[in-house]
Coordinates of C-alpha atoms and ligand atoms in Angstrom, one line a residue:
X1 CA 26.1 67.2 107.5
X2 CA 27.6 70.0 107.5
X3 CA 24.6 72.5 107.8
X4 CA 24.2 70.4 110.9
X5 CA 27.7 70.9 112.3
X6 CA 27.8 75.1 111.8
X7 CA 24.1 75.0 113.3
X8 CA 25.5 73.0 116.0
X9 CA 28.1 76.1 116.7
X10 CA 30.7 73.8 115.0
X11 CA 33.9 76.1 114.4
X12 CA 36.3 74.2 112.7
X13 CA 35.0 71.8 110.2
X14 CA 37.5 69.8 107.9
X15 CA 36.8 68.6 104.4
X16 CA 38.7 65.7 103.6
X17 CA 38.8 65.3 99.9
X18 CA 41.6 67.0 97.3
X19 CA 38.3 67.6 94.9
X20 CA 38.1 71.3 95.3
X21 CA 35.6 71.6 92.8
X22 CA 33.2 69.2 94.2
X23 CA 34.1 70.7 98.1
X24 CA 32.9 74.0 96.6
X25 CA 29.9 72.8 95.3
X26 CA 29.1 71.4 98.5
X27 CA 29.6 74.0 100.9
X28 CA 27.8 76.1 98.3
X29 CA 24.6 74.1 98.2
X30 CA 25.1 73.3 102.4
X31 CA 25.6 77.0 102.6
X32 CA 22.2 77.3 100.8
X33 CA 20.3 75.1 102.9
X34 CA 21.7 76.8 106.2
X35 CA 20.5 79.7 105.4
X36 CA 17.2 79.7 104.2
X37 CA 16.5 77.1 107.5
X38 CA 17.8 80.1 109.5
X39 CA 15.8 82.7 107.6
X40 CA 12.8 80.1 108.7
X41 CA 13.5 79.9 112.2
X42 CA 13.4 83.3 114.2
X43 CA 14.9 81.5 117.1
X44 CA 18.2 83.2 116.9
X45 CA 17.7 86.8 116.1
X46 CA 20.9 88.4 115.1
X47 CA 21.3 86.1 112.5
X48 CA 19.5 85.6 109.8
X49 CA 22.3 84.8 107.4
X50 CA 26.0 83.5 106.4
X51 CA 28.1 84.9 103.9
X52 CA 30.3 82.2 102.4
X53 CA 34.1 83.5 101.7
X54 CA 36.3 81.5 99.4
X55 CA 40.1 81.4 100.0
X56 CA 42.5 79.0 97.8
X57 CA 45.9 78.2 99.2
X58 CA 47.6 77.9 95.8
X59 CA 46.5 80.8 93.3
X60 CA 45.5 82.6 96.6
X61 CA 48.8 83.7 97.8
X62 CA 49.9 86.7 96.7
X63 CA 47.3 88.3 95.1
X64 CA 44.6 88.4 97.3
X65 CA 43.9 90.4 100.1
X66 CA 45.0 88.4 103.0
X67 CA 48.7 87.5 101.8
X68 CA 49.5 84.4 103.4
X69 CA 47.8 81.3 105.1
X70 CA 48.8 82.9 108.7
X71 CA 47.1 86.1 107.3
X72 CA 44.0 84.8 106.9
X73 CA 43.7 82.6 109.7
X74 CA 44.6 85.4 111.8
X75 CA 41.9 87.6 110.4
X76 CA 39.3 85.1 110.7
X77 CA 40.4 84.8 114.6
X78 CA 40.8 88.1 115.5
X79 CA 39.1 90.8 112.8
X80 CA 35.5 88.9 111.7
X81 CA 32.5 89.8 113.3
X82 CA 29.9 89.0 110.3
X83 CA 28.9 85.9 110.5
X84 CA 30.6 84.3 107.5
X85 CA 31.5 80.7 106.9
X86 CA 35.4 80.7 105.3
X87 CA 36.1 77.7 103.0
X88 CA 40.3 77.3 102.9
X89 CA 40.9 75.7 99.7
X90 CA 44.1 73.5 99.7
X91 CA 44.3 74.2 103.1
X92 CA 46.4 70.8 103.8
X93 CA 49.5 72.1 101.7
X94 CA 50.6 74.2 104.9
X95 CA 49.7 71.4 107.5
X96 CA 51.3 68.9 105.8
X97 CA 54.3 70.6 105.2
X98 CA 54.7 71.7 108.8
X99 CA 54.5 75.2 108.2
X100 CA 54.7 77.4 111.1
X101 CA 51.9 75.4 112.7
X102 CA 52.4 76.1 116.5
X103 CA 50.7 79.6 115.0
X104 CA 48.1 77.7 113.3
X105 CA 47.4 75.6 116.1
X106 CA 46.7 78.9 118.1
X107 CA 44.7 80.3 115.7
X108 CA 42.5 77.9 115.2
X109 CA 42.1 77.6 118.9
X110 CA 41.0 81.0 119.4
X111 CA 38.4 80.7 116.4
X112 CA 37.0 77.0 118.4
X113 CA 37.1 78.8 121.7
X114 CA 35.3 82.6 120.1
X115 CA 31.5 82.8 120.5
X116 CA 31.0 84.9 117.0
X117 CA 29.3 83.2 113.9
X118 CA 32.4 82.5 112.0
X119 CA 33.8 79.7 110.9
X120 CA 36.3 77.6 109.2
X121 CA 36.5 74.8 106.5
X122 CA 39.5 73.5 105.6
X123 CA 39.5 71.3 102.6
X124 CA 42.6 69.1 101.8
X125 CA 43.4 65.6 102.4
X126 CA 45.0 66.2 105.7
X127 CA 47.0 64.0 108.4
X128 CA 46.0 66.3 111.1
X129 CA 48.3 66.5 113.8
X130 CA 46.3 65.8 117.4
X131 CA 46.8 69.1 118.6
X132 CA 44.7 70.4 116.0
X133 CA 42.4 67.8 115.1
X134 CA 41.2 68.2 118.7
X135 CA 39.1 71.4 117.8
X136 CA 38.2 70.2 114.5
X137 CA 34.8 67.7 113.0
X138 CA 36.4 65.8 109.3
X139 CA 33.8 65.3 106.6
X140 CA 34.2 63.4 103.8
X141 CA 32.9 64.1 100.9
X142 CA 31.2 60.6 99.2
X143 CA 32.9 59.8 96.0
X144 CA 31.2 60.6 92.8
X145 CA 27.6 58.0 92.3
X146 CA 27.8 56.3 89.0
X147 CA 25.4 58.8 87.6
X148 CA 27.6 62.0 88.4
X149 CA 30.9 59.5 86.4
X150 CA 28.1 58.8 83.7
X151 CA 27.3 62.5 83.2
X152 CA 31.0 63.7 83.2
X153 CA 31.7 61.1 80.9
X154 CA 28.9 62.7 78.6
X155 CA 30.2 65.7 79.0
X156 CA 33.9 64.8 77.9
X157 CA 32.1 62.8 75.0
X158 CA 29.8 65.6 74.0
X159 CA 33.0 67.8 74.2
X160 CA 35.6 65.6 72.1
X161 CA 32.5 65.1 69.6
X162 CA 32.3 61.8 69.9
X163 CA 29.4 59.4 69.6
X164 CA 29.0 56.6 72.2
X165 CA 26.0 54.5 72.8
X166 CA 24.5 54.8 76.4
X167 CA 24.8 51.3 77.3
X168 CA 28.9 51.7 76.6
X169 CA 29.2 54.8 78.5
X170 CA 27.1 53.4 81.2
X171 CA 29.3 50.1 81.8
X172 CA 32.4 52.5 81.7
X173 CA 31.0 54.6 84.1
X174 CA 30.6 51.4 86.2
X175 CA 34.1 50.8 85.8
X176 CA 35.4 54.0 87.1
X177 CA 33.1 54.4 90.6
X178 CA 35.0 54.2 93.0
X179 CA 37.6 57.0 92.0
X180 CA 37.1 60.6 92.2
X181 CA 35.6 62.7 89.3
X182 CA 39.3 64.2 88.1
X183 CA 40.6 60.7 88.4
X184 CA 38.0 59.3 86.8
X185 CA 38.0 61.7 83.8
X186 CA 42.1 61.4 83.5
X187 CA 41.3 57.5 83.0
X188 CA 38.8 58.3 80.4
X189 CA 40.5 60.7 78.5
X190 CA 43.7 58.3 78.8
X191 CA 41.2 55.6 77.8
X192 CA 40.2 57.6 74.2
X193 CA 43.5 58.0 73.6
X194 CA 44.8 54.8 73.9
X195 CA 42.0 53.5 72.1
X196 CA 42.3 56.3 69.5
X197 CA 38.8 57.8 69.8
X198 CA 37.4 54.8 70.2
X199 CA 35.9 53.6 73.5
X200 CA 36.6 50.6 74.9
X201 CA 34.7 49.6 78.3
X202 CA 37.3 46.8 78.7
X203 CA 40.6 49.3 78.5
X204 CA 38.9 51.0 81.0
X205 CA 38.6 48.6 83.6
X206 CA 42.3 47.8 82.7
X207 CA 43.8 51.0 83.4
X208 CA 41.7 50.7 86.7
X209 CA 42.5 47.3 88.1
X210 CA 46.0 49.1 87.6
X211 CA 45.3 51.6 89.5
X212 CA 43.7 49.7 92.5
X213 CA 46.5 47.5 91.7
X214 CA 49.3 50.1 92.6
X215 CA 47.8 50.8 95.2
X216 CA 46.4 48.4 96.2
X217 CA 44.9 48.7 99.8
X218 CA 41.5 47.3 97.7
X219 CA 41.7 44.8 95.5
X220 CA 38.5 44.2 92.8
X221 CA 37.9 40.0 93.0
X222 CA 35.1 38.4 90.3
X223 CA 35.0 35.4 92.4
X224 CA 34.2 31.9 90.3
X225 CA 33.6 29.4 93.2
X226 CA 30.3 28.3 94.3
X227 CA 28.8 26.5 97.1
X228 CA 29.4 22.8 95.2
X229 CA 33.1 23.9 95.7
X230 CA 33.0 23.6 99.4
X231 CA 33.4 20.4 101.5
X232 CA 31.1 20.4 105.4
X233 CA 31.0 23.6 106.8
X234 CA 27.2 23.0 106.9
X235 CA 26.5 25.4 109.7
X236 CA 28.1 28.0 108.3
X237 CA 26.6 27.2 104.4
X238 CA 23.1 27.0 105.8
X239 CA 23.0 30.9 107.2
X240 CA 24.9 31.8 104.4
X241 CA 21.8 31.0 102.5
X242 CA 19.3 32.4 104.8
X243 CA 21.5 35.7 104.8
X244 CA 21.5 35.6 100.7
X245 CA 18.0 35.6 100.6
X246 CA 17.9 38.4 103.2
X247 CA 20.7 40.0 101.1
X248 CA 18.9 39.9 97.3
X249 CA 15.8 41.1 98.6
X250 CA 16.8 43.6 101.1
X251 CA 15.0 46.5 100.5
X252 CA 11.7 44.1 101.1
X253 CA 13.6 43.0 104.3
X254 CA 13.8 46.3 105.4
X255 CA 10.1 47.4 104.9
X256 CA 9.2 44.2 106.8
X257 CA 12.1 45.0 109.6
X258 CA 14.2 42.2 109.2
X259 CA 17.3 42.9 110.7
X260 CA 19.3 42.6 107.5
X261 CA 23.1 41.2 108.6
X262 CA 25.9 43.4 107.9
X263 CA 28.5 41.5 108.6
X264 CA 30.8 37.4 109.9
X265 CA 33.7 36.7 111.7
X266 CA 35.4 33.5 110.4
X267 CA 37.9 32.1 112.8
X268 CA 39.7 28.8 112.7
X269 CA 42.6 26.9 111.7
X270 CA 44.5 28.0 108.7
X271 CA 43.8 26.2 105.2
X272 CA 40.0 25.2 106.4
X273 CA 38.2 27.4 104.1
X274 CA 37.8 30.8 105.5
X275 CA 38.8 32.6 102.6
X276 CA 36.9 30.4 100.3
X277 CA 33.8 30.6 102.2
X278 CA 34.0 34.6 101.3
X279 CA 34.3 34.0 98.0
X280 CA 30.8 31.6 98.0
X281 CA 29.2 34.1 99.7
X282 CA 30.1 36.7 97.3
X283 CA 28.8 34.2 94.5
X284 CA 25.5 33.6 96.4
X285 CA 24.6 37.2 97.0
X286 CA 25.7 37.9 93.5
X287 CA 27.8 40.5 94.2
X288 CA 31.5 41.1 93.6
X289 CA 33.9 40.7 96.3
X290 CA 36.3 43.9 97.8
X291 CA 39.4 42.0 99.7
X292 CA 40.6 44.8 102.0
X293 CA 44.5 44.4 102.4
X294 CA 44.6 45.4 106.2
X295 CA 48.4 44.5 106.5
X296 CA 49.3 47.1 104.3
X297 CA 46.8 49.9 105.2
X298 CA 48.6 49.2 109.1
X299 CA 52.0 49.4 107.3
X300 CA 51.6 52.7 105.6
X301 CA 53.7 55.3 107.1
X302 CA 52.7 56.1 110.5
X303 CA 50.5 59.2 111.0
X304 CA 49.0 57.9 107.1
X305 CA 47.1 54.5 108.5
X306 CA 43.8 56.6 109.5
X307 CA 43.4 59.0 106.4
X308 CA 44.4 55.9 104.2
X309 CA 41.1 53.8 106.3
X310 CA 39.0 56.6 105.2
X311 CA 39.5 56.3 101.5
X312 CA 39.6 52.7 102.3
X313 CA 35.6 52.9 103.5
X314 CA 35.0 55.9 100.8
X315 CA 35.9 53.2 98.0
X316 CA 34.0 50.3 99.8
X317 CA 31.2 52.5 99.7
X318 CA 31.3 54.0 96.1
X319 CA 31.7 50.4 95.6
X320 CA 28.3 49.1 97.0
X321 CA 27.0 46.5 96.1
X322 CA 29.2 44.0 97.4
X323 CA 30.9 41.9 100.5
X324 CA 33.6 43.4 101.9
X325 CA 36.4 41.0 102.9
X326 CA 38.8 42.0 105.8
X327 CA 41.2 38.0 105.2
X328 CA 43.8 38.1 107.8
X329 CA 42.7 40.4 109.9
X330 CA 44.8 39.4 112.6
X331 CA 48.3 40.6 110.3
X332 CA 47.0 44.8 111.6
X333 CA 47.1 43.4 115.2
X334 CA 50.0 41.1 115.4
X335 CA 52.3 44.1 115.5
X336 CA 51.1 45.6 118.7
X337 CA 52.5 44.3 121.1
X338 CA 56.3 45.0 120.3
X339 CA 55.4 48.9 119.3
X340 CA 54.5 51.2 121.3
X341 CA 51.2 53.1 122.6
X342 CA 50.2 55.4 120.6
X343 CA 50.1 52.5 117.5
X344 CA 47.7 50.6 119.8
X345 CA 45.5 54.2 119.6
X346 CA 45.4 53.5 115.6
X347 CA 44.8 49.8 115.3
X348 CA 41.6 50.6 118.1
X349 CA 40.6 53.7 115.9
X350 CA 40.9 52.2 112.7
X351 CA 38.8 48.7 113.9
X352 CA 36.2 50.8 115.7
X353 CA 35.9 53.0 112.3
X354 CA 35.4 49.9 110.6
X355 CA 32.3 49.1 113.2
X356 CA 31.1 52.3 113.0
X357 CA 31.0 52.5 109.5
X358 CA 29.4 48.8 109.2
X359 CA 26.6 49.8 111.6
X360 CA 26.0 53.6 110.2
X361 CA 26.1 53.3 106.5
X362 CA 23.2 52.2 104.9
X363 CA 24.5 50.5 101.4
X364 CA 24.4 47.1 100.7
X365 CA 27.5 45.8 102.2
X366 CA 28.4 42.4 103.8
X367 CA 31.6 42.7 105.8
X368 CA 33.7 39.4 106.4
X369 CA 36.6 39.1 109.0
X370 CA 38.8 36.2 108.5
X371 CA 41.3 35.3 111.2
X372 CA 43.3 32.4 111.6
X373 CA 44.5 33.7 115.3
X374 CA 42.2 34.6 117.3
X375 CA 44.5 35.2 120.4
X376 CA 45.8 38.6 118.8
X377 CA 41.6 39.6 118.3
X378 CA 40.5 43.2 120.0
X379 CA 38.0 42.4 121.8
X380 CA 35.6 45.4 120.1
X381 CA 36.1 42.8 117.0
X382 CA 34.3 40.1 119.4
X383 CA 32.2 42.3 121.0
X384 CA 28.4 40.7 120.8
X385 CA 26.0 42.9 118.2
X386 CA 28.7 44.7 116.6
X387 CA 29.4 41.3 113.8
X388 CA 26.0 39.3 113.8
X389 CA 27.8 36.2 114.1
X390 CA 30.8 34.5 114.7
X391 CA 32.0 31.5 113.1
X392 CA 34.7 28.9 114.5
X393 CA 35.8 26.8 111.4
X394 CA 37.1 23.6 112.8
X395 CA 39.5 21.0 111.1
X396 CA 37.0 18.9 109.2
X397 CA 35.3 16.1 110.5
X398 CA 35.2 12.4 108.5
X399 CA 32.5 13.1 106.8
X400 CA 33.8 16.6 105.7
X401 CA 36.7 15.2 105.0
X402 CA 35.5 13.0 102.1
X403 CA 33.3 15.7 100.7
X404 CA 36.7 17.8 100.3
X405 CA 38.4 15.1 98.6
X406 CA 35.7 14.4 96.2
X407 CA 35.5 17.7 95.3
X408 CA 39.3 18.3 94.5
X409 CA 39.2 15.0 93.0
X410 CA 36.5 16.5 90.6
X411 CA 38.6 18.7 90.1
X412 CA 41.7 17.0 88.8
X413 CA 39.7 15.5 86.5
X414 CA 38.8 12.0 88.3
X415 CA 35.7 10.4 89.0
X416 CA 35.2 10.3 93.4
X417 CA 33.6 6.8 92.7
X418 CA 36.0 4.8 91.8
X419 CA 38.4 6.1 95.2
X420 CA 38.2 4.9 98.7
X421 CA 36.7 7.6 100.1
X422 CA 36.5 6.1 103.5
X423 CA 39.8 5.1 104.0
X424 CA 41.1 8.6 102.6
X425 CA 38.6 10.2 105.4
X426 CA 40.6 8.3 108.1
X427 CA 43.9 8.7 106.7
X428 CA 43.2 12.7 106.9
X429 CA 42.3 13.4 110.4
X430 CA 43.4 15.6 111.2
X431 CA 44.4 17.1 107.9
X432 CA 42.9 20.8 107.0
X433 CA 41.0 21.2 103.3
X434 CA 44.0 22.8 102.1
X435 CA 46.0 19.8 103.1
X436 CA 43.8 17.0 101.9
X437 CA 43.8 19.0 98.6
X438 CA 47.7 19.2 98.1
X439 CA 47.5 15.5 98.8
X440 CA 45.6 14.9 96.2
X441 CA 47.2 17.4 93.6
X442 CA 50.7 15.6 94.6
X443 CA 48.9 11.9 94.0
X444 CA 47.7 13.0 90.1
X445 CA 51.1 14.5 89.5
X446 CA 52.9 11.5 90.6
X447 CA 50.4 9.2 88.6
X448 CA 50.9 11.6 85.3
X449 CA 54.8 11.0 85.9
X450 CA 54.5 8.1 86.1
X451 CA 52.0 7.8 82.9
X452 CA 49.8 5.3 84.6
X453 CA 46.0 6.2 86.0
X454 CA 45.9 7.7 89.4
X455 CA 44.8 5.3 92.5
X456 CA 44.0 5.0 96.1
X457 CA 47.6 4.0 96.8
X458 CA 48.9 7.7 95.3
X459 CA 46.6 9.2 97.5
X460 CA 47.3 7.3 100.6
X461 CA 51.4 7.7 100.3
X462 CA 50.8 11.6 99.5
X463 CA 49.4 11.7 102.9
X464 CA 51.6 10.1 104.9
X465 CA 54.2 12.1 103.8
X466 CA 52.4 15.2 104.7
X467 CA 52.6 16.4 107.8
X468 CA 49.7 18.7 109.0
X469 CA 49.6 22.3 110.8
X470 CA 47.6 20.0 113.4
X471 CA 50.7 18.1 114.3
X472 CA 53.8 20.6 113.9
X473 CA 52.0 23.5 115.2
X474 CA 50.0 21.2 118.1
X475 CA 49.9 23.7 121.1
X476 CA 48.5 26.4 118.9
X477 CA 45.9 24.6 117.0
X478 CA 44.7 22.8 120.0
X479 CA 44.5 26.4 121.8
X480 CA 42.7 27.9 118.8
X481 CA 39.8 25.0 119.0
X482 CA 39.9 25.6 122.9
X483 CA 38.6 29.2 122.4
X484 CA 36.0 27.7 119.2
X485 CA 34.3 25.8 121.5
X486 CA 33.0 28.6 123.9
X487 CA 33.5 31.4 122.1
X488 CA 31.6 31.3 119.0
X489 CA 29.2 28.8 116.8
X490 CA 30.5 26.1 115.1
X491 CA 30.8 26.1 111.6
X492 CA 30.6 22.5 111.1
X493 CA 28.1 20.4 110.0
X494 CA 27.6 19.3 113.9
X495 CA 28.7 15.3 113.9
X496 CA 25.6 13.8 115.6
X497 CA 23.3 14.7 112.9
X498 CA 25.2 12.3 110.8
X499 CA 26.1 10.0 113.3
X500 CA 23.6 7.1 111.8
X501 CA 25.2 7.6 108.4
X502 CA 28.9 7.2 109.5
X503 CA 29.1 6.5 113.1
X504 CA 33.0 6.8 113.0
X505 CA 32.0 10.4 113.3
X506 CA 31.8 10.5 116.8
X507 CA 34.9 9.2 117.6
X508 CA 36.7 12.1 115.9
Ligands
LIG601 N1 36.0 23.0 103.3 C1 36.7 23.0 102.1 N2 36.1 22.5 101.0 C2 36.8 22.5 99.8 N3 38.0 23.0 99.7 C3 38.6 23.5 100.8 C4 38.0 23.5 102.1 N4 38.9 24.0 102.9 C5 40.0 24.3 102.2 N5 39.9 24.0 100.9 C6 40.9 24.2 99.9 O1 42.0 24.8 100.4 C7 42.2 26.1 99.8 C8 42.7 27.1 100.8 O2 41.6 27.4 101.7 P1 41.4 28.8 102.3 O3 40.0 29.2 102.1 O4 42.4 29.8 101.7 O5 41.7 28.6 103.8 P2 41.8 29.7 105.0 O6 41.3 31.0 104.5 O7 40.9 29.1 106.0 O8 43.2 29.7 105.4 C9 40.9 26.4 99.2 O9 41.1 27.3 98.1 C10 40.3 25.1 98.8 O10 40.9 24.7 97.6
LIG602 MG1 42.6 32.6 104.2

């Protein structure tokens, strides 16, 4: 990538990662590649190679030749003529701070705008301000793979003498993608600490689900439900399946060109099983779950929202294998319209970074979208091709609705035979999943109260004392099924294909 961007006369290139070590390493070994490709090529004959310069903003100043950050800037503008390729470690430190930059800003703009072979990396984790992010092309660096955590790990062992089978280390090193290598080796020398010289694979994922916990813009879920644990929804269930199949053998899918789905929207009335239906999809492509917290990636301090959605994508990807949930997606967009413009500019950035990233990368990732307003959606969210499909989850139907109540009354611990299912299916419409279930939990805990067995009549009351979203928020819900009916494919198990088995279906 970045050979690419200085062949492409590229000036200023940013490197977006605080891992100085790794950022040399990689311009080092792009450096490489660069130049033996030009030494190859005779198309441009002044140059035949780069010389790589190394700066560092911290034990740099002082004692080197060019005193300060303006120093060196301003020779690179004005004094280079060799074509040389400058790496500014820790470069961010003066940004950030606000340093003199109407001087860096025109500094760098003489370097983008001089037609010499020189050029500038700048590695730091930066909030750029627009004026100079305008000349400049970010990189990321990809976080460590498992096997670069699994031979640092070896190497801290080997180091600390201690002895730890490969299988251990391997299933620690599992534990710690996701974080940088110097994170990842403070965790593991915390980890032998705490542990006193022993290693523990479980401490380790502790002290990271802590870690994620903290701060918490990704959160880790293991989920337990499967597909018995949802009621209808056979639309929806029925691709899921197809897509797992796609999904578990997807590298044969590829080689036979089956476009393997990257990603769902589920829209629909809140407590109908959006969020659950991620989770079963995560169980049926057996892969763990990553629940993206976009309400508080939008309410980081302004100016941090897009460097905050990169390391938000760099973690989903170090995390690969696994489906990607974006629940609420609606909380980053609700805000818009009372702020201003420029926060608009984010929330379209940061979505159509989330496309682009879903249709560019190549891991195996399933992205979900969950909203339960689909008034507030951008319209690049709905955009055809961009999400392979998008769901409308209705308010369940009759015979959905008895599914859902023998399933959570499975799950109190009663048997669904011995219940008027029928007559609870009427009694709900209207009722969401969520709501038929809190009936039900209500019922058992008035029964248990009560110390009698639970019965119909528990069930029945518990309902007519609920009233659901479909009632007290009418207007809303009826607009929300209004857009689900031309606007995307029904997630329901569609009512006529039933209609011989329970013909009250139909008049639902
Ligand atoms: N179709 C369903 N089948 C079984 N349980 C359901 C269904 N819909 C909702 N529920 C119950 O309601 C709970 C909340 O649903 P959830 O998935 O969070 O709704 P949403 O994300 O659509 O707001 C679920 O955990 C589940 O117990
Ligand atoms: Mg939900």
């Amino acid at each position: 990538m970045l050979e690419l961007l200085i062949r492409s006369q590229c000036k200023i290139i940013v490197l977006n990662t605080i891992e100085t070590e790794r950022a040399i390493e990689y311009v080092k070994e792009q450096v490489g590649v660069l130049n033996k490709k030009l030494k190859e090529s005779s198309r441009i004959e002044d140059l035949s190679e780069y010389q790589l310069k190394i700066w560092d903003a911290i034990d740099g100043l002082g004692n080197r030749e060019y005193a300060n950050y303006l120093d060196i800037l301003r020779h690179i503008a004005e004094e280079e003529d060799e074509p040389t390729i400058y790496l500014l470690l820790n470069y961010h430190r003066f940004i950030r701070e606000g340093l003199n930059v109407p001087a860096i800003i025109s500094f760098i703009r003489k370097i983008a705008n001089s037609s010499k072979f020189v050029h500038v990396i700048l590695q730091g984790e930066f909030n750029l301000p627009p004026e100079i992010s305008q000349y400049c092309q970010v990189i990321d660096i990809p976080l460590p793979s498992k096997t670069e955590i699994f031979d640092l790990l070896k190497e801290i062992c080997k180091r600390e003498e201690l002895k730890v089978r490969k299988v251990l280390l391997e299933e620690c090193a599992e534990y710690l993608s996701g974080l940088t290598l110097i994170e990842a080796q403070k965790m593991f020398e915390i980890a032998i600490v705490k542990g006193k010289g022993k290693i523990d694979p479980q401490l380790i994922q502790r002290l990271k689900a802590e870690k994620v916990k903290k701060e918490g813009l990704v959160e880790y879920i293991a989920p337990q439900e499967t597909i018995n644990d949802l009621g209808g929804l056979d639309n929806l269930r029925q691709w899921a399946i197809m897509v797992s199949k796609v999904f578990k053998n997807r590298e044969q899918a590829i080689k036979k060109k089956v476009p393997v789905p990257k990603g769902m929207l589920l829209a629909g009335v809140p407590g109908t099983g959006k969020t659950l239906s991620c989770k079963i999809l995560a169980n049926l492509f057996q892969i763990p779950l990553l629940r993206v917290d976009i309400g508080k990636l939008f309410n980081s301090r302004l100016g941090e929202t897009e460097a905050n959605t990169r390391k938000v994508l760099k973690e989903i990807e170090a995390q690969a294998p696994a489906v990607v949930m974006i629940d609420e997606a609606e909380k980053a967009f609700s805000g818009l319209s009372s702020s201003d413009s420029s926060d608009a500019g984010t929330t379209a950035r940061v979505i159509s970074s989330f496309l682009y990233f879903m249709q560019e990368n190549t891991a195996p990732l399933f992205f979900a979208f969950t909203v339960n307003n689909v008034l507030a959606l951008p319209p690049e969210l709905e955009r055809r091709g961009r999400i392979d499909e998008i769901w409308f989850v209705d308010l369940p139907a009759p015979n959905e609705r008895k599914e859902i109540a023998r399933i959570h009354l499975r799950k109190v611990g009663e048997k669904p035979e011995i219940f008027d299912l029928d007559k609870i299916a009427e009694a709900t419409k209207g009722f969401t999943g969520a709501e038929i279930e809190t009936a039900i939990k209500q019922a058992k805990l008035k029964a248990f109260y009560e110390d009698r067995d639970m019965n119909d009549n528990d069930i029945l009351e518990a309902i007519e004392e609920t009233i659901p979203l479909s009632v007290s928020r009418k207007e809303e819900i009826e607009a929300l099924r209004e857009w689900g009916k031309t606007r995307a494919r029904l997630a329901n198990s569609s009512t006529t294909k039933k209609k011989s088995a329970n013909k009250k279906v139909l008049l639902n």
